[in-house]
Amino acid sequence: MTATSSAEIAATPPDMLAAIDMGSNSFHMVVARLVQGEIRTMERMGEKVQLGDGLDSENNLTEAAQQRGLDCLRRFAQRLNGTPPEGVQIVGTNALRVARNANQFIARAEEVLGYPVEIIAGREEARVIYLGVSHTLSDDAGRRLVIDIGGGSTELIIGERFEPQELESLHMGCVSFRNRYFSDGRITRKQMDKAITHAEQELLGIRRRFRSIGWESSVGASGSIKAICNVLKTLKITDGAVTWNAMEELRRRLVDMGSVEKLSDLGLRPDRQNIFPAGFAILMGAFQSLNIQELIYTDGALREGLLYGIAGRIQHEDVRERSISALQERYQADQNHGAAVEATAVAAWEQIAEHWGLNTPTDEETLRWACRLHEIGLAISHSQYHKHGAYLLHYSDLAGFTQQAQRELAILVRGHRRKFSSSIFDGVDPSDLGRLRHLCILVRLAVLIQHSRNLEPPPAFTLQPREQGLLVTFPEGWFDERPLTYADLMNEQDYLAKQNFVLELAGG
């Protein structure tokens, strides 16, 4: 399933919005109202699930971990009930990025919730976190550094006002560090030093780049950082701000305490105590590596960023359109030709969408974007350029797109020419297979009809579904002036026949 489209939302703009962040440590939900373009939070819910702790030696989520997650989602589902689908976004982060059986859990989660569930890439997670943070802070000039320490990953962003400039997601989190350095509940100087050094090693790859750009203020946006702020305040080391000297003092006190069991004396909740030293070590590593002097905490995070993303699409400010345009520019795609292919594909889609079950705006968006990007692989090589284009779409960081949405675009670009083999759809969920095959056929037909590249408007053709295929009728005489297009379509009949799809041509 892919992200909800702007066209779908525009039809009946919802006033209730909801976002769920299925993190490696905790699941969070926020429900809000959209009032005259402003988001007003109505309710927040959060539960410690520790999904990342349920990864076995082969990176499969155990049944117990899945049940913890599903039990939490059942409680969330009651609050979601009745919220329009276009106003809801539910995402998974690092634990589900890593889990080999993530699709199994997602299918079960979708059944419980009744809404699509998606996995977002690390840098997309960082972008959305920054979006949430930037909307909850004052709109001050100057760059800010944002750090979010999750259960399985840590996101770092440099941005100014509402625009991120540098995005990074590192594979270290409070759950993974807890398991590696503090699994026995002891807090020793040796283990703390090892954990901080490990964090500095992870940061080494971005240290020079981030420090050369610089920032005027630093912000933390996670439960781990909130807990550190609260402890510093409880101990009266600071008023809640995190400073270099405060971190050094807290480091000394944690080692002196020697055990997570004693952390209750600092006012920490029981479910936060065993991961607190790990979160501290990661933040201390960031302070030392990036030379941070002071950091404040803000409530804005991933789930708030998701809400602002939904609101942006409602107000026709879709970051995905910017991502598509940037790809066209970066790889010097022929945008006029892409627009001609898009117009032709949409003209076909409008006639067949309802019968083929492709009549959602999300289907239309996927089709349009694939047409615009179908030739980006030419920037690498003409030979096998459809495969190069698919690779770029699959592995690029595309702001606003989930991993599933990128995979679907990659499939359509990979399948837009030459052999139409079943291998194009390897790994596709069986419930999405028919949909993607049909979208791919529409792209293929549009590319062939526009093969001459003379930017003609779509012909006055008609499409009629057949039990095992499609009848396409062209205007009389159309093929007489386009013999090469006719030859292309005849070859296409052979390609599609290998997948038991019958393309019939009439008229022309």
mmCIF file of C-alpha atoms in Angstrom, residues 33 76 79 90 158 175 177 207 216 219 228 237 252 261 271-272 274 304 306 310 315 322 325 330 358-359 399 457:
data_model
loop_
_atom_site.group_PDB
_atom_site.id
_atom_site.type_symbol
_atom_site.label_atom_id
_atom_site.label_comp_id
_atom_site.label_asym_id
_atom_site.label_seq_id
_atom_site.Cartn_x
_atom_site.Cartn_y
_atom_site.Cartn_z
ATOM 1 C CA ARG A 33 -7.936 18.496 14.333
ATOM 2 C CA PHE A 76 -4.864 2.610 19.231
ATOM 3 C CA ARG A 79 -9.287 5.796 18.953
ATOM 4 C CA ILE A 90 1.002 4.930 10.079
ATOM 5 C CA ILE A 158 20.765 20.365 10.281
ATOM 6 C CA VAL A 175 17.675 -0.614 22.752
ATOM 7 C CA PHE A 177 23.139 -0.131 22.917
ATOM 8 C CA ARG A 207 31.384 14.688 11.960
ATOM 9 C CA GLU A 216 23.332 28.195 16.129
ATOM 10 C CA VAL A 219 17.435 20.525 19.870
ATOM 11 C CA ILE A 228 17.954 13.180 30.445
ATOM 12 C CA ILE A 237 22.200 20.230 37.893
ATOM 13 C CA ARG A 252 29.982 10.605 36.898
ATOM 14 C CA GLU A 261 17.938 -0.500 39.676
ATOM 15 C CA ASP A 271 10.104 1.250 31.642
ATOM 16 C CA ARG A 272 12.740 3.936 30.977
ATOM 17 C CA ASN A 274 17.060 0.011 31.675
ATOM 18 C CA GLU A 304 3.975 15.467 14.607
ATOM 19 C CA LEU A 306 3.570 13.028 9.871
ATOM 20 C CA ILE A 310 -0.823 15.118 5.860
ATOM 21 C CA GLN A 315 -3.294 22.190 1.294
ATOM 22 C CA ARG A 322 9.096 18.387 -5.396
ATOM 23 C CA SER A 325 10.694 17.373 -10.163
ATOM 24 C CA ARG A 330 19.013 15.865 -11.660
ATOM 25 C CA LEU A 358 -7.277 1.247 -10.218
ATOM 26 C CA ASN A 359 -9.639 4.092 -9.469
ATOM 27 C CA ALA A 399 11.487 13.063 0.431
ATOM 28 C CA PRO A 457 -1.822 14.738 -27.735
#
